[in-house]
Every structure is written in C-alpha cells, then in structure tokens.
Amino acid sequence: MTWHLTNTHGVMALIAVAIAFPLFGSASAVTVMALGGLFAIVAIGLNLLVGYAGKISFGHNAFMAMGAYGSGILTVNYGWSPLAAMVAGIVGTGLVAFVIGAPILRVRGHYLAMITLAFAQIIIIVSTRWTEVTGGLTGIPGVPDFSILGYAFDTRLKMYYLIWCIAIVLFLLSFRIVDSRFGRALRALGAHEAAAGALGVDVVRCRIQIFVLSAVFAALAGSLYAHFLNYVNGTFFDLGVMIQLMAILVVGGIGTLWGPMIGAVLLIWVSQNLGSYAEYSQLIFGLLYGGALLFLPRGAVGEIAAWFKRLRKVRSD
C-alpha cells in the first residue's frame, strides 16, 4: 500500500473539518465529535490488530478502562500530574497486554478472543466492586483537567482539539505502520500465517507487538476520556462499548485505514441520538453489525473505493 494523492486530499479535508466543526456545531455536537475522536483512536489500533494481523480481541474496552482508571486514581488519590498519570496508565496497560498476549498468541485459534472477553469482564467487575480503590459504582469524580507544561485543557472545546489532534496523528501513523516492513508482515499474517512464517516473518513476535500497540491506543483514549468527562466509572466501559468498537470497524471497513475514522464518527452520532431507544443500544449496534456484514461486507469505505474503481474502469473503457 502506497500513499496516494487521494489520501493527501482526504487528510487535508479531515483536518479542515476537525478545525472548522466547532465554529458551526453546537456545544453538544462538539462533545459528540470529541467522543467520536476517542473511539477513532481505539478503533485505529484495533483495526491494525483485526483488519491486518487477523487477530480478534474483545478486551479493548478493558484497556480503555485501565487507562481511564490509571489517570483517575493517580491524579485524584495520589496527586500525580495528568501527563505522568497518563503515561503510567499507558505503560501499565501495555505491560498487562504483553502478559496476556505473550502466552496466548503463541498458539493458533480463537483463544485470544475468548481470553480477552473474560479479561474484560473481570476488569469491569473489579472496577465496579473494589470500592476502596476505584470508588465502586460511585466511580472517581473530580478527575482534573488534562494539562501539559502548565497549559490546562480546561474546556470541552480545548479537549476536542486535543483529542482530534491525537486522533489524526495516530491515523497518519497507521499509514506509516502499514507501509513499513512491519506492516507488510502484518498483512502477510492476516493473509496466511503459515506462508508468512515460511517467508521469515516472526509470527509470534508480530502478533504480540501489534496486540500491545493496539492496547496502548485504547489506554490513551481511556485516559483522555477520564480527563474529558472529569469522571471515571466502570459502567462506561461495559460490553456495549466493545460491541460499538467492532461495529465501528465493520461499518467503516475492516482492513481499510479510513474505516475506523469514518465508522467512529457515524456510529457515535447514532449512539448519541438514540433518544428514548437508548436502552436498546446493544440490540441496535448488533443489528448494524450484522447488517453491515450482510450488505456492506467491505464496509462503507471499502464499498465506496470499489465503486470508484468500477467507475474508473468504465470511463477507461
């Protein structure tokens, strides 16, 4: 995969929209778009794992929770600076992902999906029951505004720009990763593991590296989420969040670099505008997930790309 002029135009348009949106959108719309950016950060990392390496994880909601609680606990209970707490949460999450992934990713099959699903449930149960540390169902209020070198992102608008700046940087990084030697190894793994190994790809090492990297992306989003809401609660990261993340990939396009960005914005707008149907959110996202698999198997981005390819072919003929 190479960088095309279309991607340059697309990224420029994305940056322009991200900058201009608060000028025209309401305060609630800006909040929704900020949440879309947070989910895009998680989806970018998850897409590299699922869409390119071909490994399924159902535990990235737990990695988000670890990043959020890391920031909440260390800043509120121990007086750490937000940046230091974020770094500690990310590093800790990466280490946990390595401990989980190192033994599981050495074997084939769907063990990673099953183990991460169980791990996520454990993390959510612990976060809502360990009252002395996590605040239990009450959560952790009073998480301070995020700040760097004395500059505080103390409004929703400032956090919106910070979130989307990070999301776009990671989006561009995903292009770099996929175009690198490591990215080619990931694509080979996703296509045929045995053949990739025969060609000299260190299968186990690549699996572990991309799993840890995707967990780190999720922890970063979780930490930003805590500072954005100034509050952490384990119920924010239940199974429904993981269903949303998988729906984002499927609707946007698994294995397409633009898919996580498009899918995150579309699905967050849906989730935030369910109104009286909010209690049926898991059912609705499940239907979207299944419908996309049936009618848009390549996702919105994949189908649009295929349509343009057919259009160019017709014009050339």
PDB file of C-alpha atoms in Angstrom, residues 62-185:
ATOM      1  CA  ALA A  62     -10.991  -3.133  29.384  1.00  0.00           C
ATOM      2  CA  PHE A  63      -7.799  -1.496  28.119  1.00  0.00           C
ATOM      3  CA  MET A  64      -9.734   1.766  27.831  1.00  0.00           C
ATOM      4  CA  ALA A  65     -10.912   1.299  31.436  1.00  0.00           C
ATOM      5  CA  MET A  66      -7.343   0.693  32.615  1.00  0.00           C
ATOM      6  CA  GLY A  67      -6.146   3.907  31.004  1.00  0.00           C
ATOM      7  CA  ALA A  68      -9.066   5.856  32.470  1.00  0.00           C
ATOM      8  CA  TYR A  69      -8.694   4.440  35.974  1.00  0.00           C
ATOM      9  CA  GLY A  70      -4.925   4.880  35.825  1.00  0.00           C
ATOM     10  CA  SER A  71      -5.410   8.597  35.238  1.00  0.00           C
ATOM     11  CA  GLY A  72      -8.276   8.899  37.708  1.00  0.00           C
ATOM     12  CA  ILE A  73      -6.668   7.044  40.596  1.00  0.00           C
ATOM     13  CA  LEU A  74      -3.198   8.551  40.259  1.00  0.00           C
ATOM     14  CA  THR A  75      -4.358  12.157  39.860  1.00  0.00           C
ATOM     15  CA  VAL A  76      -7.203  12.175  42.396  1.00  0.00           C
ATOM     16  CA  ASN A  77      -5.871   9.816  45.071  1.00  0.00           C
ATOM     17  CA  TYR A  78      -2.121  10.402  44.770  1.00  0.00           C
ATOM     18  CA  GLY A  79      -1.798  13.893  43.333  1.00  0.00           C
ATOM     19  CA  TRP A  80       0.096  12.923  40.182  1.00  0.00           C
ATOM     20  CA  SER A  81       0.163  15.304  37.254  1.00  0.00           C
ATOM     21  CA  PRO A  82      -2.263  14.352  34.449  1.00  0.00           C
ATOM     22  CA  LEU A  83       0.544  13.740  31.962  1.00  0.00           C
ATOM     23  CA  ALA A  84       2.512  11.499  34.336  1.00  0.00           C
ATOM     24  CA  ALA A  85      -0.648   9.580  35.236  1.00  0.00           C
ATOM     25  CA  MET A  86      -1.485   9.128  31.556  1.00  0.00           C
ATOM     26  CA  VAL A  87       1.983   7.788  30.777  1.00  0.00           C
ATOM     27  CA  ALA A  88       1.853   5.437  33.769  1.00  0.00           C
ATOM     28  CA  GLY A  89      -1.590   4.168  32.736  1.00  0.00           C
ATOM     29  CA  ILE A  90      -0.467   3.574  29.165  1.00  0.00           C
ATOM     30  CA  VAL A  91       2.730   1.775  30.187  1.00  0.00           C
ATOM     31  CA  GLY A  92       0.876  -0.327  32.751  1.00  0.00           C
ATOM     32  CA  THR A  93      -1.766  -1.288  30.187  1.00  0.00           C
ATOM     33  CA  GLY A  94       0.915  -2.205  27.668  1.00  0.00           C
ATOM     34  CA  LEU A  95       2.593  -4.471  30.229  1.00  0.00           C
ATOM     35  CA  VAL A  96      -0.699  -6.165  31.063  1.00  0.00           C
ATOM     36  CA  ALA A  97      -1.405  -6.675  27.350  1.00  0.00           C
ATOM     37  CA  PHE A  98       2.036  -8.243  26.970  1.00  0.00           C
ATOM     38  CA  VAL A  99       1.436 -10.590  29.906  1.00  0.00           C
ATOM     39  CA  ILE A 100      -1.905 -11.642  28.429  1.00  0.00           C
ATOM     40  CA  GLY A 101      -0.753 -11.857  24.831  1.00  0.00           C
ATOM     41  CA  ALA A 102       2.656 -13.482  25.175  1.00  0.00           C
ATOM     42  CA  PRO A 103       1.361 -16.996  26.034  1.00  0.00           C
ATOM     43  CA  ILE A 104      -1.941 -16.834  24.149  1.00  0.00           C
ATOM     44  CA  LEU A 105      -0.583 -15.521  20.857  1.00  0.00           C
ATOM     45  CA  ARG A 106       1.846 -18.414  20.578  1.00  0.00           C
ATOM     46  CA  VAL A 107      -0.991 -20.746  19.620  1.00  0.00           C
ATOM     47  CA  ARG A 108      -3.444 -20.609  16.750  1.00  0.00           C
ATOM     48  CA  GLY A 109      -7.193 -20.384  17.004  1.00  0.00           C
ATOM     49  CA  HIS A 110      -9.625 -18.074  18.731  1.00  0.00           C
ATOM     50  CA  TYR A 111      -8.042 -18.235  22.175  1.00  0.00           C
ATOM     51  CA  LEU A 112      -7.220 -14.508  22.139  1.00  0.00           C
ATOM     52  CA  ALA A 113     -10.872 -13.585  21.580  1.00  0.00           C
ATOM     53  CA  MET A 114     -12.049 -15.818  24.424  1.00  0.00           C
ATOM     54  CA  ILE A 115      -9.339 -14.783  26.889  1.00  0.00           C
ATOM     55  CA  THR A 116      -9.738 -11.056  26.217  1.00  0.00           C
ATOM     56  CA  LEU A 117     -13.522 -11.331  26.598  1.00  0.00           C
ATOM     57  CA  ALA A 118     -13.079 -12.974  30.000  1.00  0.00           C
ATOM     58  CA  PHE A 119     -10.397 -10.432  30.954  1.00  0.00           C
ATOM     59  CA  ALA A 120     -12.693  -7.540  30.060  1.00  0.00           C
ATOM     60  CA  GLN A 121     -15.471  -8.906  32.233  1.00  0.00           C
ATOM     61  CA  ILE A 122     -13.059  -9.306  35.156  1.00  0.00           C
ATOM     62  CA  ILE A 123     -11.794  -5.739  34.803  1.00  0.00           C
ATOM     63  CA  ILE A 124     -15.316  -4.294  34.705  1.00  0.00           C
ATOM     64  CA  ILE A 125     -16.418  -6.343  37.740  1.00  0.00           C
ATOM     65  CA  VAL A 126     -13.336  -5.324  39.726  1.00  0.00           C
ATOM     66  CA  SER A 127     -13.693  -1.653  38.760  1.00  0.00           C
ATOM     67  CA  THR A 128     -17.299  -1.534  39.964  1.00  0.00           C
ATOM     68  CA  ARG A 129     -16.744  -3.562  43.148  1.00  0.00           C
ATOM     69  CA  TRP A 130     -13.333  -2.522  44.516  1.00  0.00           C
ATOM     70  CA  THR A 131     -14.745   0.471  46.344  1.00  0.00           C
ATOM     71  CA  GLU A 132     -11.588   1.371  48.290  1.00  0.00           C
ATOM     72  CA  VAL A 133      -9.569   1.953  45.108  1.00  0.00           C
ATOM     73  CA  THR A 134     -11.953   2.553  42.215  1.00  0.00           C
ATOM     74  CA  GLY A 135     -14.872   4.077  44.088  1.00  0.00           C
ATOM     75  CA  GLY A 136     -17.090   1.150  43.102  1.00  0.00           C
ATOM     76  CA  LEU A 137     -20.333   2.073  41.384  1.00  0.00           C
ATOM     77  CA  THR A 138     -19.853   5.689  42.504  1.00  0.00           C
ATOM     78  CA  GLY A 139     -16.683   5.934  40.434  1.00  0.00           C
ATOM     79  CA  ILE A 140     -14.000   8.589  40.743  1.00  0.00           C
ATOM     80  CA  PRO A 141     -15.274  12.173  40.482  1.00  0.00           C
ATOM     81  CA  GLY A 142     -13.051  15.222  40.316  1.00  0.00           C
ATOM     82  CA  VAL A 143     -10.532  13.982  37.758  1.00  0.00           C
ATOM     83  CA  PRO A 144      -8.554  17.134  36.947  1.00  0.00           C
ATOM     84  CA  ASP A 145      -8.379  18.764  33.542  1.00  0.00           C
ATOM     85  CA  PHE A 146      -5.579  17.483  31.375  1.00  0.00           C
ATOM     86  CA  SER A 147      -2.537  19.742  31.288  1.00  0.00           C
ATOM     87  CA  ILE A 148       0.894  19.814  29.664  1.00  0.00           C
ATOM     88  CA  LEU A 149       3.705  22.053  30.942  1.00  0.00           C
ATOM     89  CA  GLY A 150       1.244  24.202  32.830  1.00  0.00           C
ATOM     90  CA  TYR A 151      -1.217  24.631  29.971  1.00  0.00           C
ATOM     91  CA  ALA A 152      -4.623  23.273  31.000  1.00  0.00           C
ATOM     92  CA  PHE A 153      -7.165  21.893  28.551  1.00  0.00           C
ATOM     93  CA  ASP A 154      -9.889  23.147  30.840  1.00  0.00           C
ATOM     94  CA  THR A 155     -12.804  23.411  28.419  1.00  0.00           C
ATOM     95  CA  ARG A 156     -14.626  20.892  26.247  1.00  0.00           C
ATOM     96  CA  LEU A 157     -13.503  22.828  23.175  1.00  0.00           C
ATOM     97  CA  LYS A 158      -9.813  22.595  24.107  1.00  0.00           C
ATOM     98  CA  MET A 159     -10.194  18.879  24.810  1.00  0.00           C
ATOM     99  CA  TYR A 160     -11.970  18.448  21.491  1.00  0.00           C
ATOM    100  CA  TYR A 161      -8.995  19.896  19.625  1.00  0.00           C
ATOM    101  CA  LEU A 162      -6.521  17.857  21.686  1.00  0.00           C
ATOM    102  CA  ILE A 163      -8.431  14.624  21.047  1.00  0.00           C
ATOM    103  CA  TRP A 164      -8.726  15.165  17.331  1.00  0.00           C
ATOM    104  CA  CYS A 165      -5.105  16.269  17.041  1.00  0.00           C
ATOM    105  CA  ILE A 166      -4.043  12.982  18.639  1.00  0.00           C
ATOM    106  CA  ALA A 167      -6.538  11.001  16.544  1.00  0.00           C
ATOM    107  CA  ILE A 168      -5.220  12.476  13.288  1.00  0.00           C
ATOM    108  CA  VAL A 169      -1.587  11.934  14.312  1.00  0.00           C
ATOM    109  CA  LEU A 170      -2.320   8.276  15.103  1.00  0.00           C
ATOM    110  CA  PHE A 171      -4.290   7.986  11.870  1.00  0.00           C
ATOM    111  CA  LEU A 172      -1.249   9.172   9.920  1.00  0.00           C
ATOM    112  CA  LEU A 173       0.932   6.851  11.994  1.00  0.00           C
ATOM    113  CA  SER A 174      -1.272   3.935  10.943  1.00  0.00           C
ATOM    114  CA  PHE A 175      -0.451   4.693   7.301  1.00  0.00           C
ATOM    115  CA  ARG A 176       3.237   4.684   8.192  1.00  0.00           C
ATOM    116  CA  ILE A 177       2.891   1.386  10.060  1.00  0.00           C
ATOM    117  CA  VAL A 178       1.012  -0.348   7.244  1.00  0.00           C
ATOM    118  CA  ASP A 179       3.544   0.879   4.659  1.00  0.00           C
ATOM    119  CA  SER A 180       6.506  -0.280   6.771  1.00  0.00           C
ATOM    120  CA  ARG A 181       8.228  -3.662   6.830  1.00  0.00           C
ATOM    121  CA  PHE A 182       6.299  -4.424   9.999  1.00  0.00           C
ATOM    122  CA  GLY A 183       3.037  -3.564   8.249  1.00  0.00           C
ATOM    123  CA  ARG A 184       3.847  -5.876   5.361  1.00  0.00           C
ATOM    124  CA  ALA A 185       4.493  -8.622   7.891  1.00  0.00           C
TER     125      ALA A 185
END
